[in-house]
C-alpha cells in the first residue's frame, strides 16, 4: 500500500537525495508490487484455463456468457484508464480541481464496471451458476472476483485521494501520488483485457 | 564506550582462540571420522526395502545410474574435503602478515565451472536415456490395475487369456506376478494421493485420484519383495504396506487357477458354516467374497460404496492364499511360518507361498484382535459418532462389537477362504 | 491535546545541561497524535527503526526455533524405537507438519529478515529502509501469522497434512479439523509480511545506497538478500493463489481439489512447488551471504571471485524458478517433463559449486582465525557440500524415484538447511553480536556450541542417508522391525543413533542460549571492531546510533572499511594498517552531517496487524468476526495514510559544535 501522506516515506527523494534508479522509492515499490500481482493473476488465470471446460454441473461457459454486455463494461473500464491519464496530467499541471474532476469520473467509471459485474454475477447465479456449482464456476468467480475486488479497492483509493486533495493534506509530491494510483489503475485495466480475452472471447 | 582499540581486542580475542587453534586439526579429524563411521560401519543386511538390491530389470536400470552418480558425488566430496582440510591446516594464523589481497583468478573460476558442467553433462546423457528406457511400455506382457485407498491397496487383474486369466481377479495387499514378465501397473486412487513402491523391482509412482499412472514391474527370480505407500496419505500412512510376490510361470498359473476357483460353502454344522452366517450378517456390508450366497440362495453382494467413504473394502475371496492383511500391516502367518515363507529361497518360495495359510500357521492373535476392534489396531476414522464430514460413511473398518464366539466362528470361516 | 502547538525552542528543553534537547510535536494533522516515546516497552511496540525491528524479528524467530526444535525432538523420541508409543498417529502427523512449517516460515525466513533488517541499511550506508512503517508492519504481521498458526495446537489440533499440504488430503473431508485452516491463515498473513518486506528491501538497496556504492561494490550479504527479495516477490503470489483456492474449498465449498468434480490434484502440487522451490533458495542465500562476509574477515583476505559469487547467486535465483517439478518426479508427469526438469536441476548444481570453490579459495593463502563465527562458517561450507552432493543424486530422476519420500531426502535437506542455513545464521550471531549488542559472545562457550551442534547434527542426519537408501520412507509415525533388516547396523540401530544425535544437537543449542544469558550479564563492553572487519556496518558505534552514521560515507571500494584501515605496502606487497576502526568512527563523528531526519514511531503497523489477525480468525469462526477485523483494517489504513506528519520537531538534528552527538528525546 503506498504511503501517500507522510513525511518519512519520501526519504530518498526528499531533501534532494537522489535515487540510483531514477525512480522514486514509491514508484519503484509500486512497480515491484504490480510485478508480484502479475504472478498472482497468472496463478488464478492458469487455474481458470485448466478448469474452464470441467462442468460437472450447471451451465457451460458458452451457455452463460453475455459477450455484448461484458464488452460494454470492458469499454467502460478502458475509458476509465483514459480519464485516469487525464487526472495524472492535471496533477502534473497542479490543477487541483481538474485533478479531482478526472479522479471522480475515473472512480465512477470504475464503480460502474463493478456494478456491471455484480449484475452479471447475480444473473449467472439465477441461471444456475453458483460459486460451488462446478470447477468452471469456482475458477471463474475466483478470477473475476479477485479482479473485481482490485477494482473496488482502486475506486476507494481514488475517492479517498479526492478527499485528501480537497483537504489539502497531501505533503510531498502530489502529482506522484496520483501517478502511483494511476499505475495501479492501469495495471488493473490491463489485467482485465487479458481476462476478458481469455475468459470471454476465446471459446473453451 | 570502551577505550580498547582494535589491536588490543584482537590480541585478547586471539588469546581465547589460541586455546582452540588446533581447531583445524579437530575439524579435519572429526569430518574424517564421521565419514568413516558412515561408510565402513555400513548398513543393514537384507533390508527388505533396500534400494541398492535390484531384483528386476527396471530396478537394475536405476541401479546402474546410481552406480554412476553416487561414486562421482563421493569422489567430488572427497576431493573438496581433502582440499579444505589442507587449507585449514596450512593457512592457520601462525603470526604471518596479512596476506596480499587477491581478488580472484578468473581462469581458475572458469575451469572450476567447466569441469562440473562436463561431469554433469555425462551424467545427464545417461540419465536421459534411463528416463526414457523406464518410460517405455510398448513391450508390456501383462497388465494389473492397482487402486490405492486409505489405507490399503487393491489389485484388479483384467481378463488376459495369454496369462491364463479368464475371469477378473480381485485381491489386495500382496501383488502376485509371474517372473521374467513385463508387468504394467495402471495405478489410480479412490481418495487421496498414494504411491506404489516396491524398491527391489522399480522406483515409485504416485497413485493419483482421477488419473492413471503407469509403473513397470519385472522380477528376475521368484521371491517376496516388500514395499510401502510413499506419499503421505493421512492418519495411517505408516501402516499402508504391500508386498509383490513373484512366482515361476508354472506357479503363477497355479495361483491364477486358485483365484478363479468356484466358491465352496463350508460343510453344514461346522463352526466355519456358522462363521459364514456371521460373515453374511456383518462383514458382507463391505467385504465381497466371490460366489458367496445368502441363506435364500441369492448371491451376496457387498455394498461398500454405501458404507465406506472411498467406496471400497478389500475383497476377501481367497484371503488365506495371501499372508498379510489389514493393508499388509499384519501377518496372517504366525512367526515361525512367516520366517519359513519370507526367508525361502527362490526355488522353494513358490510352493510355500501357494500353500497359503493353514490353521496351524495362522496368526490367531492379530487376526482375532483385528476382528475384535479394528480401529484399536490401526488408526482409522471409524467412530460412528464422528462421521459428519464424510457424510456418515466410514473411513476404515469400524469396531463391529463382535462377541468372542462370533470371532471364533469367523476365524474358522475365514480359514476356508483359500 | 491533538492540536498542541508547541514549537521547538531551547526554552522548552528540559535537560540542556546533560546535553539532551527535548522537543515536542507540532500540530498533528491526522486522526490521533503520533506516538513519540523513545524509551520503555512502548518504544518497541511503535518503533519503525530497522535495528529495533531486526532485534524483534530475531528474538521471535529464535523462540520459534526452539518451538520447532522441541517438535523435532518429539519426532525423534517417537522414532527411536520401532512401533513407538510416545505420539499417536494423529499427534505425530501434526508434529511433523508443524515442525517443518515453523522452522521454514517462523524461524528461517524471519531470522534472515532479522539480519537483513538490521544490517542491510548499515551495509549500504543508509539510515533506514525505504518504508520504515511498512517495515514495522512486516514484523507485526509475521508475529500475528505465527501466533495464529500455533494457536491451532490449543484450538482443536494443528494442521496434519504435511508442510506441503498436498490436495486432496488437505481438503475438508480428509482433514476435517480446523488445523489446516489455521495453517492457511497463518501462512497467508506471514506471506503478506514477507512480500511487503521484500518490496521494501529491494527499493532500499536499489535507491538508497551511499554515494559511490555501485551494485558491484555492495557487500555479498546485501547482494544475496537482494536476490532473495526478488525470489519472494515472484514466488509468494503463487502460493497465495494455492492457499486461497484451498481456503475457498475448505471454508466456502469450492471444488478446486475435489476429484469427484473433475479437479486435478496435481494443480496444487504445481502451484505449491513453483513457490516451494524458489523458497529453498530464499532460505539458503542469506546464509551464503553471511558467510561471504565472515570467511574473508577471518581469512584476512577478500572474497575470492566476488563477481562470480554474485553472479552465481543471481543465476541460482533465476534458474531456481525452472526446476520446481523435480519435487514431482514420481507423480506421473511423463518422461519429457521429467527429463527437462532433471537436466535443469543438474544445471543448478553448477553455480552452487562455484560458490563452494570460491569460499575455499578465499581461505587459501589466508591467515585463518578460528573464532566461533568462523567455525560455523566453515561448518556451512563442509556440511552444505554434503547436502549439495546428495542433492545432485536426486537430480538423476530415475534414481530419485527410489529416493523421494524416503529418509534420504530428509537427510539431504537437513544437511543443506541445518548444516547450511542454520550454521550460517549462527555464524552471523557470533560475528555481529558485538555490533548489535555491544558485547562479545563468549568464544569458549561458542566453541562448545559449535562442536555439540556439528557432532549432534551429523549423528542425527548422517544415518538418515542409510535409512533412506535402505528403504525407510518418511512421514511415518512408526517404523517396524520387519522392514528394518538384520545385523547390528540395521535400521533400528541407525534410528536410535539419529535420535540420540538430536539430543546432542539440542544441547548444542542450549550452549548458545547459555552464552547469550552469560553475555547479557557480563558488563564488559565489546570493542568497536573486534574482528578487523571489512564492510561499512562496522564504521559505527556498537550498537550503532539511532541514525546509524554521523556522516553518510562516500564509497570508493568494495570492502570500503578495510580499505580505509589498510594500504598495500608497495615494496613487500603486504598490508599496512593506517587507521583503526575506532579512529575512523571518531573522524566520522567529528564531521557529522548537520541535518539528519529520522522517521517517527507509529501505532498503525501494530493496529493494522491486529485487524488482519482478527479478519483471519473470522474466516474460521464466522463472518461477524471478519467484519470486525475488516473495520479495524480499514480504520488503521486510513489512520496510516493520514498519519500526523511531524517533520522537524521529531527529527534528530545533530548540532556539530562540540564534536559529541546529542540525543534528542521527544516528549510523549
Short mmCIF file of N, CA and C in Angstrom, two decimals, chain B residues 231-349:
data_model
loop_
_atom_site.label_atom_id
_atom_site.label_comp_id
_atom_site.label_asym_id
_atom_site.label_seq_id
_atom_site.Cartn_x
_atom_site.Cartn_y
_atom_site.Cartn_z
N UNK B 231 3.52 -41.83 -0.38
CA UNK B 231 3.06 -40.44 -0.49
C UNK B 231 2.11 -40.25 0.66
N UNK B 232 2.42 -39.29 1.51
CA UNK B 232 1.68 -39.10 2.75
C UNK B 232 0.18 -39.06 2.47
N UNK B 233 -0.54 -39.99 3.07
CA UNK B 233 -1.95 -40.12 2.73
C UNK B 233 -2.83 -40.09 3.97
N UNK B 234 -2.35 -39.49 5.04
CA UNK B 234 -3.23 -39.31 6.19
C UNK B 234 -2.84 -40.18 7.36
N UNK B 235 -3.82 -40.42 8.19
CA UNK B 235 -3.62 -40.97 9.51
C UNK B 235 -2.76 -42.24 9.53
N UNK B 236 -3.13 -43.22 8.73
CA UNK B 236 -2.41 -44.50 8.79
C UNK B 236 -1.48 -44.71 7.60
N UNK B 237 -0.94 -43.63 7.11
CA UNK B 237 0.01 -43.74 6.00
C UNK B 237 1.12 -44.72 6.35
N UNK B 238 1.59 -44.68 7.61
CA UNK B 238 2.69 -45.56 8.01
C UNK B 238 2.28 -47.02 7.97
N UNK B 239 0.97 -47.26 8.03
CA UNK B 239 0.50 -48.64 8.08
C UNK B 239 0.06 -49.18 6.73
N UNK B 240 0.28 -48.43 5.69
CA UNK B 240 -0.18 -48.85 4.36
C UNK B 240 0.97 -49.51 3.63
N UNK B 241 0.99 -50.85 3.70
CA UNK B 241 2.13 -51.57 3.14
C UNK B 241 1.65 -52.54 2.08
N UNK B 242 2.61 -53.15 1.42
CA UNK B 242 2.27 -54.19 0.45
C UNK B 242 3.51 -55.00 0.14
N UNK B 243 3.30 -56.14 -0.48
CA UNK B 243 4.42 -56.94 -0.99
C UNK B 243 4.09 -57.36 -2.41
N UNK B 244 5.13 -57.56 -3.19
CA UNK B 244 4.98 -58.18 -4.51
C UNK B 244 5.54 -59.59 -4.40
N UNK B 245 4.78 -60.55 -4.90
CA UNK B 245 5.25 -61.94 -4.90
C UNK B 245 5.49 -62.35 -6.34
N UNK B 246 6.72 -62.72 -6.64
CA UNK B 246 7.00 -63.20 -8.00
C UNK B 246 7.05 -64.72 -7.94
N UNK B 247 6.26 -65.35 -8.81
CA UNK B 247 6.24 -66.81 -8.85
C UNK B 247 6.73 -67.26 -10.23
N UNK B 248 7.27 -68.47 -10.27
CA UNK B 248 7.66 -69.03 -11.57
C UNK B 248 6.39 -69.13 -12.41
N UNK B 249 6.58 -69.25 -13.71
CA UNK B 249 5.40 -69.22 -14.59
C UNK B 249 4.43 -70.35 -14.25
N UNK B 250 4.97 -71.53 -13.90
CA UNK B 250 4.07 -72.64 -13.56
C UNK B 250 3.33 -72.32 -12.28
N UNK B 251 4.07 -71.82 -11.29
CA UNK B 251 3.42 -71.50 -10.02
C UNK B 251 2.39 -70.40 -10.20
N UNK B 252 2.69 -69.45 -11.07
CA UNK B 252 1.75 -68.36 -11.29
C UNK B 252 0.45 -68.90 -11.88
N UNK B 253 0.61 -69.86 -12.81
CA UNK B 253 -0.59 -70.45 -13.41
C UNK B 253 -1.43 -71.14 -12.34
N UNK B 254 -0.74 -71.81 -11.41
CA UNK B 254 -1.47 -72.45 -10.31
C UNK B 254 -2.18 -71.40 -9.48
N UNK B 255 -1.50 -70.30 -9.21
CA UNK B 255 -2.11 -69.24 -8.40
C UNK B 255 -3.35 -68.70 -9.08
N UNK B 256 -3.23 -68.46 -10.40
CA UNK B 256 -4.38 -67.92 -11.14
C UNK B 256 -5.55 -68.89 -11.05
N UNK B 257 -5.24 -70.18 -11.25
CA UNK B 257 -6.31 -71.18 -11.18
C UNK B 257 -6.96 -71.13 -9.81
N UNK B 258 -6.13 -71.02 -8.77
CA UNK B 258 -6.67 -70.96 -7.41
C UNK B 258 -7.58 -69.77 -7.20
N UNK B 259 -7.26 -68.64 -7.86
CA UNK B 259 -8.05 -67.42 -7.67
C UNK B 259 -9.33 -67.44 -8.50
N UNK B 260 -9.44 -68.42 -9.38
CA UNK B 260 -10.61 -68.45 -10.25
C UNK B 260 -11.52 -69.62 -9.90
N UNK B 261 -11.17 -70.29 -8.77
CA UNK B 261 -11.99 -71.43 -8.35
C UNK B 261 -13.38 -70.98 -7.99
N UNK B 262 -14.29 -71.90 -8.10
CA UNK B 262 -15.64 -71.60 -7.64
C UNK B 262 -15.68 -71.63 -6.13
N UNK B 263 -16.63 -70.93 -5.61
CA UNK B 263 -16.77 -70.85 -4.16
C UNK B 263 -17.37 -72.13 -3.61
N UNK B 264 -16.80 -72.62 -2.52
CA UNK B 264 -17.42 -73.77 -1.86
C UNK B 264 -17.81 -73.37 -0.46
N UNK B 265 -19.09 -73.51 -0.17
CA UNK B 265 -19.57 -73.17 1.16
C UNK B 265 -19.09 -74.24 2.13
N UNK B 266 -18.78 -73.87 3.38
CA UNK B 266 -18.33 -74.88 4.35
C UNK B 266 -19.43 -75.90 4.63
N UNK B 267 -18.99 -77.07 5.10
CA UNK B 267 -19.95 -78.13 5.40
C UNK B 267 -20.89 -77.69 6.50
N UNK B 268 -22.13 -78.14 6.38
CA UNK B 268 -23.13 -77.76 7.38
C UNK B 268 -22.72 -78.26 8.76
N UNK B 269 -23.10 -77.52 9.78
CA UNK B 269 -22.85 -77.93 11.16
C UNK B 269 -21.46 -77.63 11.67
N UNK B 270 -20.56 -77.17 10.79
CA UNK B 270 -19.22 -76.85 11.27
C UNK B 270 -19.18 -75.42 11.78
N UNK B 271 -18.20 -75.14 12.65
CA UNK B 271 -18.04 -73.75 13.08
C UNK B 271 -17.86 -72.80 11.89
N UNK B 272 -17.20 -73.32 10.85
CA UNK B 272 -16.98 -72.48 9.67
C UNK B 272 -18.30 -72.08 9.04
N UNK B 273 -19.26 -73.01 9.05
CA UNK B 273 -20.56 -72.68 8.46
C UNK B 273 -21.24 -71.60 9.27
N UNK B 274 -21.12 -71.72 10.61
CA UNK B 274 -21.69 -70.66 11.46
C UNK B 274 -20.96 -69.35 11.22
N UNK B 275 -19.66 -69.46 10.97
CA UNK B 275 -18.88 -68.24 10.67
C UNK B 275 -19.35 -67.59 9.39
N UNK B 276 -19.73 -68.43 8.44
CA UNK B 276 -20.25 -67.89 7.18
C UNK B 276 -21.50 -67.06 7.46
N UNK B 277 -22.30 -67.55 8.39
CA UNK B 277 -23.52 -66.81 8.74
C UNK B 277 -23.16 -65.48 9.39
N UNK B 278 -22.15 -65.50 10.27
CA UNK B 278 -21.71 -64.23 10.89
C UNK B 278 -21.23 -63.28 9.81
N UNK B 279 -20.48 -63.83 8.86
CA UNK B 279 -19.97 -63.00 7.75
C UNK B 279 -21.13 -62.35 7.00
N UNK B 280 -22.13 -63.17 6.70
CA UNK B 280 -23.28 -62.65 5.95
C UNK B 280 -24.05 -61.62 6.75
N UNK B 281 -23.91 -61.71 8.07
CA UNK B 281 -24.62 -60.79 8.92
C UNK B 281 -23.88 -59.45 9.04
N UNK B 282 -22.57 -59.50 9.12
CA UNK B 282 -21.77 -58.30 9.43
C UNK B 282 -20.88 -57.87 8.28
N UNK B 283 -20.00 -58.76 7.90
CA UNK B 283 -18.89 -58.35 7.03
C UNK B 283 -19.33 -58.04 5.62
N UNK B 284 -20.41 -58.71 5.19
CA UNK B 284 -20.82 -58.58 3.78
C UNK B 284 -21.21 -57.16 3.44
N UNK B 285 -21.49 -56.37 4.45
CA UNK B 285 -21.87 -54.99 4.16
C UNK B 285 -20.79 -54.29 3.35
N UNK B 286 -19.52 -54.66 3.61
CA UNK B 286 -18.42 -54.02 2.89
C UNK B 286 -17.55 -54.99 2.10
N UNK B 287 -17.33 -56.18 2.66
CA UNK B 287 -16.36 -57.10 2.05
C UNK B 287 -17.03 -58.10 1.14
N UNK B 288 -16.55 -58.23 -0.07
CA UNK B 288 -17.08 -59.19 -1.03
C UNK B 288 -16.31 -60.49 -0.94
N UNK B 289 -17.04 -61.62 -1.00
CA UNK B 289 -16.42 -62.93 -1.23
C UNK B 289 -17.11 -63.47 -2.47
N UNK B 290 -16.33 -63.70 -3.52
CA UNK B 290 -16.94 -64.12 -4.79
C UNK B 290 -17.68 -65.44 -4.61
N UNK B 291 -18.89 -65.48 -5.08
CA UNK B 291 -19.64 -66.73 -5.08
C UNK B 291 -20.41 -67.00 -3.80
N UNK B 292 -20.20 -66.20 -2.80
CA UNK B 292 -20.92 -66.41 -1.53
C UNK B 292 -22.40 -66.15 -1.76
N UNK B 293 -23.22 -67.04 -1.20
CA UNK B 293 -24.64 -66.88 -1.37
C UNK B 293 -25.31 -66.66 -0.03
N UNK B 294 -26.38 -65.90 -0.06
CA UNK B 294 -27.15 -65.67 1.16
C UNK B 294 -27.92 -66.94 1.51
N UNK B 295 -28.58 -66.91 2.66
CA UNK B 295 -29.32 -68.09 3.12
C UNK B 295 -30.39 -68.48 2.10
N UNK B 296 -30.98 -67.50 1.41
CA UNK B 296 -32.04 -67.82 0.46
C UNK B 296 -31.50 -68.23 -0.90
N UNK B 297 -30.20 -68.35 -1.02
CA UNK B 297 -29.62 -68.83 -2.26
C UNK B 297 -29.26 -67.75 -3.26
N UNK B 298 -29.62 -66.51 -2.96
CA UNK B 298 -29.26 -65.43 -3.90
C UNK B 298 -27.83 -64.99 -3.61
N UNK B 299 -27.16 -64.45 -4.64
CA UNK B 299 -25.76 -64.03 -4.43
C UNK B 299 -25.69 -62.92 -3.37
N UNK B 300 -24.67 -63.00 -2.52
CA UNK B 300 -24.45 -61.96 -1.52
C UNK B 300 -23.49 -60.92 -2.12
N UNK B 301 -24.05 -59.71 -2.33
CA UNK B 301 -23.24 -58.65 -2.95
C UNK B 301 -22.92 -57.61 -1.89
N UNK B 302 -21.63 -57.36 -1.72
CA UNK B 302 -21.22 -56.35 -0.75
C UNK B 302 -21.51 -54.96 -1.31
N UNK B 303 -21.80 -54.02 -0.40
CA UNK B 303 -22.11 -52.64 -0.84
C UNK B 303 -21.22 -51.64 -0.11
N UNK B 304 -19.91 -51.73 -0.30
CA UNK B 304 -19.03 -50.81 0.42
C UNK B 304 -19.26 -49.35 0.01
N UNK B 305 -19.76 -49.12 -1.21
CA UNK B 305 -19.98 -47.74 -1.62
C UNK B 305 -21.02 -47.06 -0.75
N UNK B 306 -21.87 -47.87 -0.10
CA UNK B 306 -22.87 -47.25 0.78
C UNK B 306 -22.32 -46.98 2.16
N UNK B 307 -21.27 -47.71 2.52
CA UNK B 307 -20.80 -47.62 3.91
C UNK B 307 -19.43 -46.97 4.07
N UNK B 308 -18.62 -47.05 3.01
CA UNK B 308 -17.25 -46.59 3.10
C UNK B 308 -17.10 -45.33 2.26
N UNK B 309 -16.48 -44.31 2.79
CA UNK B 309 -16.39 -43.04 2.06
C UNK B 309 -15.68 -43.19 0.73
N UNK B 310 -14.55 -43.91 0.73
CA UNK B 310 -13.81 -44.03 -0.52
C UNK B 310 -14.40 -45.07 -1.44
N UNK B 311 -15.39 -45.82 -0.97
CA UNK B 311 -16.19 -46.63 -1.88
C UNK B 311 -15.84 -48.09 -1.97
N UNK B 312 -14.79 -48.56 -1.31
CA UNK B 312 -14.46 -49.99 -1.45
C UNK B 312 -13.85 -50.51 -0.18
N UNK B 313 -13.92 -51.85 -0.03
CA UNK B 313 -13.23 -52.55 1.04
C UNK B 313 -12.56 -53.77 0.41
N UNK B 314 -11.51 -54.31 1.03
CA UNK B 314 -10.80 -55.42 0.39
C UNK B 314 -11.72 -56.60 0.11
N UNK B 315 -11.57 -57.16 -1.08
CA UNK B 315 -12.26 -58.38 -1.47
C UNK B 315 -11.57 -59.53 -0.74
N UNK B 316 -12.36 -60.30 0.03
CA UNK B 316 -11.75 -61.31 0.89
C UNK B 316 -11.78 -62.72 0.29
N UNK B 317 -12.19 -62.83 -0.98
CA UNK B 317 -12.11 -64.16 -1.60
C UNK B 317 -10.68 -64.63 -1.50
N UNK B 318 -10.49 -65.91 -1.16
CA UNK B 318 -9.14 -66.47 -1.13
C UNK B 318 -8.20 -65.69 -0.20
N UNK B 319 -8.79 -65.19 0.90
CA UNK B 319 -7.98 -64.41 1.84
C UNK B 319 -6.74 -65.17 2.27
N UNK B 320 -6.93 -66.49 2.53
CA UNK B 320 -5.82 -67.25 3.10
C UNK B 320 -4.81 -67.69 2.05
N UNK B 321 -5.00 -67.26 0.80
CA UNK B 321 -3.97 -67.52 -0.20
C UNK B 321 -2.91 -66.43 -0.15
N UNK B 322 -3.18 -65.36 0.62
CA UNK B 322 -2.13 -64.37 0.83
C UNK B 322 -1.75 -64.41 2.31
N UNK B 323 -0.64 -63.79 2.66
CA UNK B 323 -0.22 -63.98 4.06
C UNK B 323 -0.08 -62.69 4.85
N UNK B 324 -0.70 -61.58 4.35
CA UNK B 324 -0.81 -60.38 5.18
C UNK B 324 -2.24 -59.89 5.08
N UNK B 325 -2.62 -59.04 6.02
CA UNK B 325 -3.96 -58.44 5.96
C UNK B 325 -3.93 -57.05 6.58
N UNK B 326 -5.05 -56.40 6.52
CA UNK B 326 -5.21 -55.03 7.04
C UNK B 326 -4.21 -54.08 6.38
N UNK B 327 -4.23 -54.06 5.05
CA UNK B 327 -3.28 -53.21 4.33
C UNK B 327 -1.86 -53.67 4.56
N UNK B 328 -1.67 -54.99 4.65
CA UNK B 328 -0.37 -55.61 4.88
C UNK B 328 0.30 -55.11 6.15
N UNK B 329 -0.50 -54.57 7.08
CA UNK B 329 0.11 -54.16 8.34
C UNK B 329 0.39 -55.36 9.21
N UNK B 330 -0.52 -56.35 9.14
CA UNK B 330 -0.37 -57.53 10.00
C UNK B 330 -0.16 -58.78 9.16
N UNK B 331 0.50 -59.76 9.79
CA UNK B 331 0.72 -61.03 9.11
C UNK B 331 -0.42 -61.98 9.41
N UNK B 332 -0.79 -62.75 8.39
CA UNK B 332 -1.71 -63.85 8.62
C UNK B 332 -0.95 -65.07 9.13
N UNK B 333 0.37 -65.09 8.85
CA UNK B 333 1.19 -66.21 9.29
C UNK B 333 1.76 -65.91 10.67
N UNK B 334 1.81 -66.95 11.50
CA UNK B 334 2.49 -66.75 12.78
C UNK B 334 4.00 -66.71 12.55
N UNK B 335 4.72 -66.45 13.63
CA UNK B 335 6.13 -66.10 13.49
C UNK B 335 6.95 -67.14 12.76
N UNK B 336 6.81 -68.40 13.15
CA UNK B 336 7.70 -69.40 12.56
C UNK B 336 7.33 -69.68 11.11
N UNK B 337 6.03 -69.74 10.84
CA UNK B 337 5.62 -69.97 9.45
C UNK B 337 6.04 -68.80 8.57
N UNK B 338 5.99 -67.60 9.14
CA UNK B 338 6.37 -66.42 8.37
C UNK B 338 7.84 -66.48 8.00
N UNK B 339 8.66 -66.82 8.98
CA UNK B 339 10.10 -66.92 8.68
C UNK B 339 10.34 -67.93 7.59
N UNK B 340 9.55 -69.00 7.65
CA UNK B 340 9.71 -70.06 6.67
C UNK B 340 9.42 -69.56 5.26
N UNK B 341 8.29 -68.85 5.14
CA UNK B 341 7.90 -68.40 3.80
C UNK B 341 8.75 -67.22 3.36
N UNK B 342 8.88 -66.21 4.22
CA UNK B 342 9.56 -65.00 3.83
C UNK B 342 11.04 -65.21 3.58
N UNK B 343 11.60 -66.18 4.28
CA UNK B 343 13.02 -66.41 4.11
C UNK B 343 13.34 -67.51 3.11
N UNK B 344 12.32 -67.98 2.40
CA UNK B 344 12.54 -69.12 1.49
C UNK B 344 13.40 -68.71 0.30
N UNK B 345 14.09 -69.68 -0.22
CA UNK B 345 14.94 -69.42 -1.40
C UNK B 345 14.05 -69.30 -2.63
N UNK B 346 14.57 -68.73 -3.71
CA UNK B 346 13.76 -68.59 -4.93
C UNK B 346 13.21 -69.93 -5.43
N UNK B 347 13.94 -71.04 -5.16
CA UNK B 347 13.46 -72.33 -5.68
C UNK B 347 12.26 -72.83 -4.90
N UNK B 348 12.22 -72.52 -3.60
CA UNK B 348 11.17 -73.13 -2.77
C UNK B 348 10.03 -72.18 -2.46
N UNK B 349 10.21 -70.90 -2.70
CA UNK B 349 9.20 -69.96 -2.21
C UNK B 349 7.86 -70.15 -2.91
#
